[in-house]
N, CA and C of each residue as an Amber inpcrd file, in Angstrom:
protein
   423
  12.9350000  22.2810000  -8.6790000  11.8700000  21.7300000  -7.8690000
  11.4860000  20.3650000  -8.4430000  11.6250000  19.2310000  -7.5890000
  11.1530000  18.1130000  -8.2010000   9.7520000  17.9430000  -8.5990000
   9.0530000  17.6470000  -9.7580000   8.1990000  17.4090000 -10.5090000
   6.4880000  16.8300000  -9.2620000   7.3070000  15.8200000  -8.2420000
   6.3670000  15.7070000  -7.4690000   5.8390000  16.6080000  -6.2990000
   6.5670000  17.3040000  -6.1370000   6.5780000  18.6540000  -4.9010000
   5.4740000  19.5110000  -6.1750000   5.4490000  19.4990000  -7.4110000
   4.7320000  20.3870000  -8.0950000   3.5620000  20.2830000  -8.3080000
   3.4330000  18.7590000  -8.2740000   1.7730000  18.2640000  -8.4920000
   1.2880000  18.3610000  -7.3020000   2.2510000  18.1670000  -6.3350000
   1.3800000  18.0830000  -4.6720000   0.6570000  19.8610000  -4.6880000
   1.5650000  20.3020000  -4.8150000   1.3750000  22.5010000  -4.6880000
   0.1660000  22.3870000  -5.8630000   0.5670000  21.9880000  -6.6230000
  -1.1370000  22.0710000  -7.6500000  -2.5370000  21.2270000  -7.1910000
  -1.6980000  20.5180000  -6.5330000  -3.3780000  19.7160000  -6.2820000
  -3.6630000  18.6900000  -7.5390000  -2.7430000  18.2190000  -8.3520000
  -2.7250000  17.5030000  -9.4290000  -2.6040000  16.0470000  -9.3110000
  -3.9390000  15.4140000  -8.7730000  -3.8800000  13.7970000  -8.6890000
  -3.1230000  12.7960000  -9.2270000  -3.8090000  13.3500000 -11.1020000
  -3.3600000  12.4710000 -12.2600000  -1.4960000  12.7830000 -12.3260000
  -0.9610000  13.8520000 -12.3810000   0.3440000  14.0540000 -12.2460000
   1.0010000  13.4660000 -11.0440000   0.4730000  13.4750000  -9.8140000
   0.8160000  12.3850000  -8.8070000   1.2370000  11.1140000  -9.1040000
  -0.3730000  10.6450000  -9.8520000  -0.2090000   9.7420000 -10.2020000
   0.8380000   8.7540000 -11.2630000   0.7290000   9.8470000 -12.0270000
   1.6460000   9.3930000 -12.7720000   3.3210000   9.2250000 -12.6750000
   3.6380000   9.7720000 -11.7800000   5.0550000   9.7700000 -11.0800000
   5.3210000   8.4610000 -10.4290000   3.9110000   7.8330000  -9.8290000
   4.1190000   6.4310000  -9.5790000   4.7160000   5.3790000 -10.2640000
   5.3970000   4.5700000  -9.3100000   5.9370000   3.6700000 -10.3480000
   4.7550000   2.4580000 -10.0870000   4.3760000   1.0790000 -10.7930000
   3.7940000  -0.0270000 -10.6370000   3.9820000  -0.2380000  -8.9610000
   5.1020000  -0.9550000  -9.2680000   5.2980000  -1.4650000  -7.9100000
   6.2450000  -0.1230000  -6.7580000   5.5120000   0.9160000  -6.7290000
   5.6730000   1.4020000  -5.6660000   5.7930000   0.8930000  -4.1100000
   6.3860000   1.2800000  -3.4140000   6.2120000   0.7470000  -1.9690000
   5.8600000   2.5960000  -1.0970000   4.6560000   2.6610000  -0.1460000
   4.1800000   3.4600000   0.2370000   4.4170000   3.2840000   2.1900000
   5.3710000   3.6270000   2.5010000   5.3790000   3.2300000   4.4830000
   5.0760000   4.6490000   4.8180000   3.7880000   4.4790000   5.7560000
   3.1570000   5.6210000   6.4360000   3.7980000   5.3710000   7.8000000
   3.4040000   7.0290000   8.4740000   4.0940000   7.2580000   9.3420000
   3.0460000   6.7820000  10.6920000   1.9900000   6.1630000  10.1340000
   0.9730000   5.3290000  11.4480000   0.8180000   3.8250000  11.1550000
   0.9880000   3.3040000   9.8270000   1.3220000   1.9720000   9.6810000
   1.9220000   1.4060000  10.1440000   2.2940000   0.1420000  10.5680000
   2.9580000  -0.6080000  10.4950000   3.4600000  -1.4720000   9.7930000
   2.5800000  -2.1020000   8.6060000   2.9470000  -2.2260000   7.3850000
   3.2400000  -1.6330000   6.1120000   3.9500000  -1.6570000   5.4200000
   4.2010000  -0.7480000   4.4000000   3.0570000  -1.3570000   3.2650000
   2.4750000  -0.2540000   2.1250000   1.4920000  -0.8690000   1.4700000
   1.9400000  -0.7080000   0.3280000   2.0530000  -1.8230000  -0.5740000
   2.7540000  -2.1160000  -1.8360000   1.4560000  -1.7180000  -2.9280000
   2.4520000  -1.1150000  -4.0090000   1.5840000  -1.3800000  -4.9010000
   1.1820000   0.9410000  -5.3450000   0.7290000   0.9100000  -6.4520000
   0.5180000   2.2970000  -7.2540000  -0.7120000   2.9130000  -6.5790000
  -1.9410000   1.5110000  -6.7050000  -3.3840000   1.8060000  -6.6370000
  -3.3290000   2.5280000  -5.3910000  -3.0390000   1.9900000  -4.5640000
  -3.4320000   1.8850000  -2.9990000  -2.5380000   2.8080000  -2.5710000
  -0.9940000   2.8140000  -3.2080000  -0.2280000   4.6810000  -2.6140000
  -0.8100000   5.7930000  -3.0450000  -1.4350000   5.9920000  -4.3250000
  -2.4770000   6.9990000  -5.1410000  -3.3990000   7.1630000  -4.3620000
  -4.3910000   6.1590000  -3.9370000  -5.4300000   6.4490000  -2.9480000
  -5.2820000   6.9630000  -1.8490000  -4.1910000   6.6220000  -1.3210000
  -3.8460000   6.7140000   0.3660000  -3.3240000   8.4930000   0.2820000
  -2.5550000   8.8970000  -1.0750000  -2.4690000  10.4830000  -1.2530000
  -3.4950000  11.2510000  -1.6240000  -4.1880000  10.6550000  -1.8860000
  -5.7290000  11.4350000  -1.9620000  -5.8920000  11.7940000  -0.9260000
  -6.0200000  10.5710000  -0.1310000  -7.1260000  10.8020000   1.3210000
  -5.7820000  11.3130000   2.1260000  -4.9930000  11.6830000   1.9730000
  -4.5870000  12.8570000   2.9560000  -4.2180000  13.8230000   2.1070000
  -4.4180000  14.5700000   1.1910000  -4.7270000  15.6580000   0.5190000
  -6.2080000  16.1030000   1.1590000  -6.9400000  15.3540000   1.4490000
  -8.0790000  15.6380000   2.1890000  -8.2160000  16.0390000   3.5960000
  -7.0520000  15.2620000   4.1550000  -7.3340000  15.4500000   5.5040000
  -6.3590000  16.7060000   5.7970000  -5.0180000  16.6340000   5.4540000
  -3.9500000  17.9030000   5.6400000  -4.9530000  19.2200000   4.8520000
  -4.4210000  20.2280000   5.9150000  -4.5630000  21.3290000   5.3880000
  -3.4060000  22.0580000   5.6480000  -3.3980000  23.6150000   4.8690000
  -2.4340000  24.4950000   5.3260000  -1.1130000  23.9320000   4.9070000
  -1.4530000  23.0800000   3.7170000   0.0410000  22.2730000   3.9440000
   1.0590000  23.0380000   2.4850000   2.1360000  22.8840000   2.9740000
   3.5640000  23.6300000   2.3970000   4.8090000  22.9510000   2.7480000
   5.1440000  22.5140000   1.4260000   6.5880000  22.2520000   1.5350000
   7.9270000  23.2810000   1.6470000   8.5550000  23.1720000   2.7550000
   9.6530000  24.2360000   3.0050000  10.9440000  23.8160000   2.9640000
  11.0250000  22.5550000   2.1220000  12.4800000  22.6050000   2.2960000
  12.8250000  21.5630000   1.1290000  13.3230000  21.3890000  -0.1300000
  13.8150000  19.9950000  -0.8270000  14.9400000  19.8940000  -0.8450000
  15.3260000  18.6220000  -0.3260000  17.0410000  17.8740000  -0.4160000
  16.5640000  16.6700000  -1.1110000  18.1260000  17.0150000  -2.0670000
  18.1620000  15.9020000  -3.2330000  19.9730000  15.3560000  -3.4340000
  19.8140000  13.6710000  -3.9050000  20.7570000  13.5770000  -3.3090000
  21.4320000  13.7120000  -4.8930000  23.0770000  13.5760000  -4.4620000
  23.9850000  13.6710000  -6.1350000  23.3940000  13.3920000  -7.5270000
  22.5140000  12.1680000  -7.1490000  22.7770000  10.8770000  -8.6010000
  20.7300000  11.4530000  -9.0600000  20.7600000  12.1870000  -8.0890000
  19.2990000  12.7850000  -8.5120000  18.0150000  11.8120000  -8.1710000
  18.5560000  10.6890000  -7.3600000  16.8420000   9.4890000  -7.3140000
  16.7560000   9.2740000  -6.0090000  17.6150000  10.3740000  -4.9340000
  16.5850000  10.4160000  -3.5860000  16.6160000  11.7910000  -3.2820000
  15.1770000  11.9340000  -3.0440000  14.1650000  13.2620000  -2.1730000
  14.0150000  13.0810000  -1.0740000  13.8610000  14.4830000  -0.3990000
  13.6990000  14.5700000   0.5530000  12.1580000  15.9590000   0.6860000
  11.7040000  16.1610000   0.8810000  10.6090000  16.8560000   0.8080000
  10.1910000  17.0900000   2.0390000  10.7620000  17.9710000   2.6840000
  10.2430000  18.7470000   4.3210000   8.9290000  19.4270000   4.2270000
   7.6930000  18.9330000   5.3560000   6.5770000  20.1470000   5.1010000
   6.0730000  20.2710000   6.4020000   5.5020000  21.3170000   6.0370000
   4.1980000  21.5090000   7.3280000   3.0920000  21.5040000   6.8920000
   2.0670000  21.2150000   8.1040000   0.6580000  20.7160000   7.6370000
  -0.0040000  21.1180000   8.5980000  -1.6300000  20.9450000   9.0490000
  -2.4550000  20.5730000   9.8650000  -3.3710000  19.8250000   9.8890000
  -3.5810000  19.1530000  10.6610000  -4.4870000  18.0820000  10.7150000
  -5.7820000  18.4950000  11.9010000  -6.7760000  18.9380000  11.5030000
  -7.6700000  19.6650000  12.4480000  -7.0300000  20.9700000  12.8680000
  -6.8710000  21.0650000  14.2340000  -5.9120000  22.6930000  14.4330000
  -4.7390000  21.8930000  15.0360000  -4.2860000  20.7260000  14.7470000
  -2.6080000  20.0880000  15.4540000  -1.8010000  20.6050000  13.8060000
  -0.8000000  21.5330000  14.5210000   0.3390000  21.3640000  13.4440000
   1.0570000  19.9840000  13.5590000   1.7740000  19.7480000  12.3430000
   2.3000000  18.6500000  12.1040000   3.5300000  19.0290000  10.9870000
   4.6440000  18.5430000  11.1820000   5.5950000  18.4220000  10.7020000
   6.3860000  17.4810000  10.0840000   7.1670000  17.5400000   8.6930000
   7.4020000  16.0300000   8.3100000   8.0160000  16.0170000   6.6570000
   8.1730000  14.8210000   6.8180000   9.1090000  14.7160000   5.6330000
   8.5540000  13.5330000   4.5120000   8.7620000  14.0460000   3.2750000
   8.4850000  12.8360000   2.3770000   9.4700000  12.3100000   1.8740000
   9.9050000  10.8690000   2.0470000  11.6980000  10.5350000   1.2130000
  11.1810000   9.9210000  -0.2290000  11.8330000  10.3720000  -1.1930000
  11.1390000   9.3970000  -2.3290000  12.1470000   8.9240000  -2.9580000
  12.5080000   7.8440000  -3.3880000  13.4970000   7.0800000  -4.0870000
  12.8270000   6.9020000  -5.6410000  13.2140000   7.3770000  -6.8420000
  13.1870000   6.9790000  -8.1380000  14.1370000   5.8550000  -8.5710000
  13.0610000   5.1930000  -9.7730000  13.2650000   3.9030000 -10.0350000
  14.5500000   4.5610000 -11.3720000  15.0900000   3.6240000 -12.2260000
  15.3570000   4.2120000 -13.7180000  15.1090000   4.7380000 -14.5280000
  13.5500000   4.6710000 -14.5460000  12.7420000   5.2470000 -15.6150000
  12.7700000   6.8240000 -14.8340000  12.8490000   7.1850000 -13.7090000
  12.4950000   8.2090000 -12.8970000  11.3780000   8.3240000 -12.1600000
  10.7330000   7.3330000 -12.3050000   8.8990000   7.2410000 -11.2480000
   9.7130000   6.5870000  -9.6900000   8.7760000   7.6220000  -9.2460000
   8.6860000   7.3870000  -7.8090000   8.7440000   5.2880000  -7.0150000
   9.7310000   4.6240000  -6.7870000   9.4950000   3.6450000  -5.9940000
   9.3650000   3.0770000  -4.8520000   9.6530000   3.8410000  -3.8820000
   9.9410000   3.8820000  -2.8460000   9.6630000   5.5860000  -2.1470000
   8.3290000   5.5310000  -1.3800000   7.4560000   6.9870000  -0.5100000
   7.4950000   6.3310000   0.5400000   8.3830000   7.2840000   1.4730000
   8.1120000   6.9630000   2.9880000   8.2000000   8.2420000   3.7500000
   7.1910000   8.1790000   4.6840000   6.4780000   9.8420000   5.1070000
   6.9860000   9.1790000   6.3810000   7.9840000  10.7490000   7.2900000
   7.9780000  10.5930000   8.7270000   7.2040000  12.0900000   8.9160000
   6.2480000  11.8540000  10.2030000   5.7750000  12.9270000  10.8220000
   6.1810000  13.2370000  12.1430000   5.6240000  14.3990000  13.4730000
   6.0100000  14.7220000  14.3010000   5.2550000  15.8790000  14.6720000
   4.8400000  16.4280000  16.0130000   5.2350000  15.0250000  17.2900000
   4.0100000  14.4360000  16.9770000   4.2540000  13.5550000  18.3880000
   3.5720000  12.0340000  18.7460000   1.8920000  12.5860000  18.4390000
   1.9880000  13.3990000  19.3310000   0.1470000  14.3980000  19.1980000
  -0.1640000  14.4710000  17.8370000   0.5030000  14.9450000  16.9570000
   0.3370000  15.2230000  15.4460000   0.1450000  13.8890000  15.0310000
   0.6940000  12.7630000  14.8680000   0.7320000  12.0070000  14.2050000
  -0.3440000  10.9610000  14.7260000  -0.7080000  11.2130000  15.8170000
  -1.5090000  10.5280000  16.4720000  -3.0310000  11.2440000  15.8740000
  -3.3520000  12.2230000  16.0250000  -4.2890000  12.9150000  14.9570000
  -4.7040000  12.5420000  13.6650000  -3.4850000  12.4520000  12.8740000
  -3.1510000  11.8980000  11.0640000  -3.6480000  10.9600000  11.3070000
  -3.2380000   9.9380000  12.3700000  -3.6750000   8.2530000  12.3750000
  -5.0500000   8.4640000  12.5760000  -5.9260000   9.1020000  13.1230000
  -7.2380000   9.3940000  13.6240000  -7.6840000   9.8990000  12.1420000
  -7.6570000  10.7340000  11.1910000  -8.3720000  10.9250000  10.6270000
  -8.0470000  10.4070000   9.2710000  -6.8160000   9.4280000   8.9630000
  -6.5100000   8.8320000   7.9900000  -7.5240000   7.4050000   8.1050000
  -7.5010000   6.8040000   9.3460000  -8.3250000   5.9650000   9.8500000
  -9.9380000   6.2630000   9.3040000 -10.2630000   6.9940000   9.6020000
 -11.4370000   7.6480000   8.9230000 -11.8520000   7.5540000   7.7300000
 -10.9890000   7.7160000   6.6090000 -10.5700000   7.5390000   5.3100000
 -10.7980000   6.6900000   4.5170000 -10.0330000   5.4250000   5.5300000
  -9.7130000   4.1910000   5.2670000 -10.6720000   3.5390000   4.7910000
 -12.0350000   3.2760000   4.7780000 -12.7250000   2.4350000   3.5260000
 -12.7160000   3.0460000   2.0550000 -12.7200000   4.8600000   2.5800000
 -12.8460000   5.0790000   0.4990000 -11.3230000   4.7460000   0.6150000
 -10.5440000   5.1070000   1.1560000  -8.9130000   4.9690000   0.2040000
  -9.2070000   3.2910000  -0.4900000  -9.3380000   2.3750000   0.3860000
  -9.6380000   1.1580000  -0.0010000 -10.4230000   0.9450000  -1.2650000
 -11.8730000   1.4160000  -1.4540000 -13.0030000   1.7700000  -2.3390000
 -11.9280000   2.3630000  -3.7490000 -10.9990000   3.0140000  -3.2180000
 -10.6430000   4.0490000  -4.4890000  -9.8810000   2.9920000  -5.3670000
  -8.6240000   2.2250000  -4.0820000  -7.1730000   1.5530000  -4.9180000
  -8.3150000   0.3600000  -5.5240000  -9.0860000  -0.2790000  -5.1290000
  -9.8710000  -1.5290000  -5.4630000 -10.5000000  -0.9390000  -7.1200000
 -11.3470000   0.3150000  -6.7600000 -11.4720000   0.4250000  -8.1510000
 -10.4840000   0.7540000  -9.1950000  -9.6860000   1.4540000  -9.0760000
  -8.2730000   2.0000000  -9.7530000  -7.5500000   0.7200000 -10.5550000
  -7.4790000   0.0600000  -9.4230000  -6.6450000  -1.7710000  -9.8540000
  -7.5310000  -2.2720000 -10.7290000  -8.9850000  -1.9750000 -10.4450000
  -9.4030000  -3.0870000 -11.4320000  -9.7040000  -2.3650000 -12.6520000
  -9.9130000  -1.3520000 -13.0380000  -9.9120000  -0.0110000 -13.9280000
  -8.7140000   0.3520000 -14.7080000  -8.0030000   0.0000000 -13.9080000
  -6.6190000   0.4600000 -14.8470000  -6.3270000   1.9130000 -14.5740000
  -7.1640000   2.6510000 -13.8280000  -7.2340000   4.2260000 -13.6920000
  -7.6580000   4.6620000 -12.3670000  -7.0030000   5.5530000 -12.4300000
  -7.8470000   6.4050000 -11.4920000  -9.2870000   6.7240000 -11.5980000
  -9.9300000   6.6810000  -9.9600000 -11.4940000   7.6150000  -9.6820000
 -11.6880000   8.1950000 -10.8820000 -13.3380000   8.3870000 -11.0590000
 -13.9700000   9.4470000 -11.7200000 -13.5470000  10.9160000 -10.7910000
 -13.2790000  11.7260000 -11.6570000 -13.3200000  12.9270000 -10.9770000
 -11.9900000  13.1310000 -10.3250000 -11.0250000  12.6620000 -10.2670000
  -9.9790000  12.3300000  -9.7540000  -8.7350000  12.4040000 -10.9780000
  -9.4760000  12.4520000 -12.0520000  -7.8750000  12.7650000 -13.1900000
  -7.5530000  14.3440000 -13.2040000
């Protein structure tokens, strides 16, 4: 089981976190821009650790050389199931560089965008303090 599928099932921020690489790159499945950077992918997994519920990973594919994931789950977002995948690419060191979440269907993801939207000043509030802190939230390790 990859190390990050373990912190997600625990609920383990700081272990999240720490799987990050610096320059992570984070592309959500309602963005349109991808959002660079540790602070702001850490935050943005908070605030949907908040919003998903019911959520379970059912499936990991990993490729030969061991530095791409695949992480299949299910979730809910209010009472919309939602379905979806996390791809994660490791750097050399082995931290996560590259998180890109596809979801499904359109209804589901259209939901996520609705209540990630919601979110969106603390996720902001969180990576702003984090960056300038050097750390993660209080209450959050």
């Amino acid at each position: 089981m990859h190390p990050f599928r373990t912190a997600v099932e625990n609920r383990d921020h700081a272990a999240i976190e720490a799987l990050l690489a610096e320059d992570v790159v984070f592309t959500s499945p309602v963005a349109f821009r991808p959002y660079p950077g540790k602070a702001i992918t850490a935050a943005i997994l908070r605030g949907v650790m908040r919003v998903f519920t019911d959520f379970t990973y059912v499936r990991e594919i990993g490729s030969d050389d061991g530095r791409d994931h695949a992480l299949v789950f299910t979730a809910k977002v209010g009472d919309m199931e939602i379905n979806g995948c996390d791809f994660l690419h490791l750097d050399e060191e082995g931290r996560i560089d590259d998180f890109m979440v596809m979801v499904r269907p359109l209804s589901a993801a259209q939901a996520l965008s609705a209540a990630m939207g919601a979110q969106f000043d603390r996720i902001k509030e969180e990576a702003f303090a984090a960056s300038a802190a050097g750390t993660a939230p209080e209450g959050e390790r």
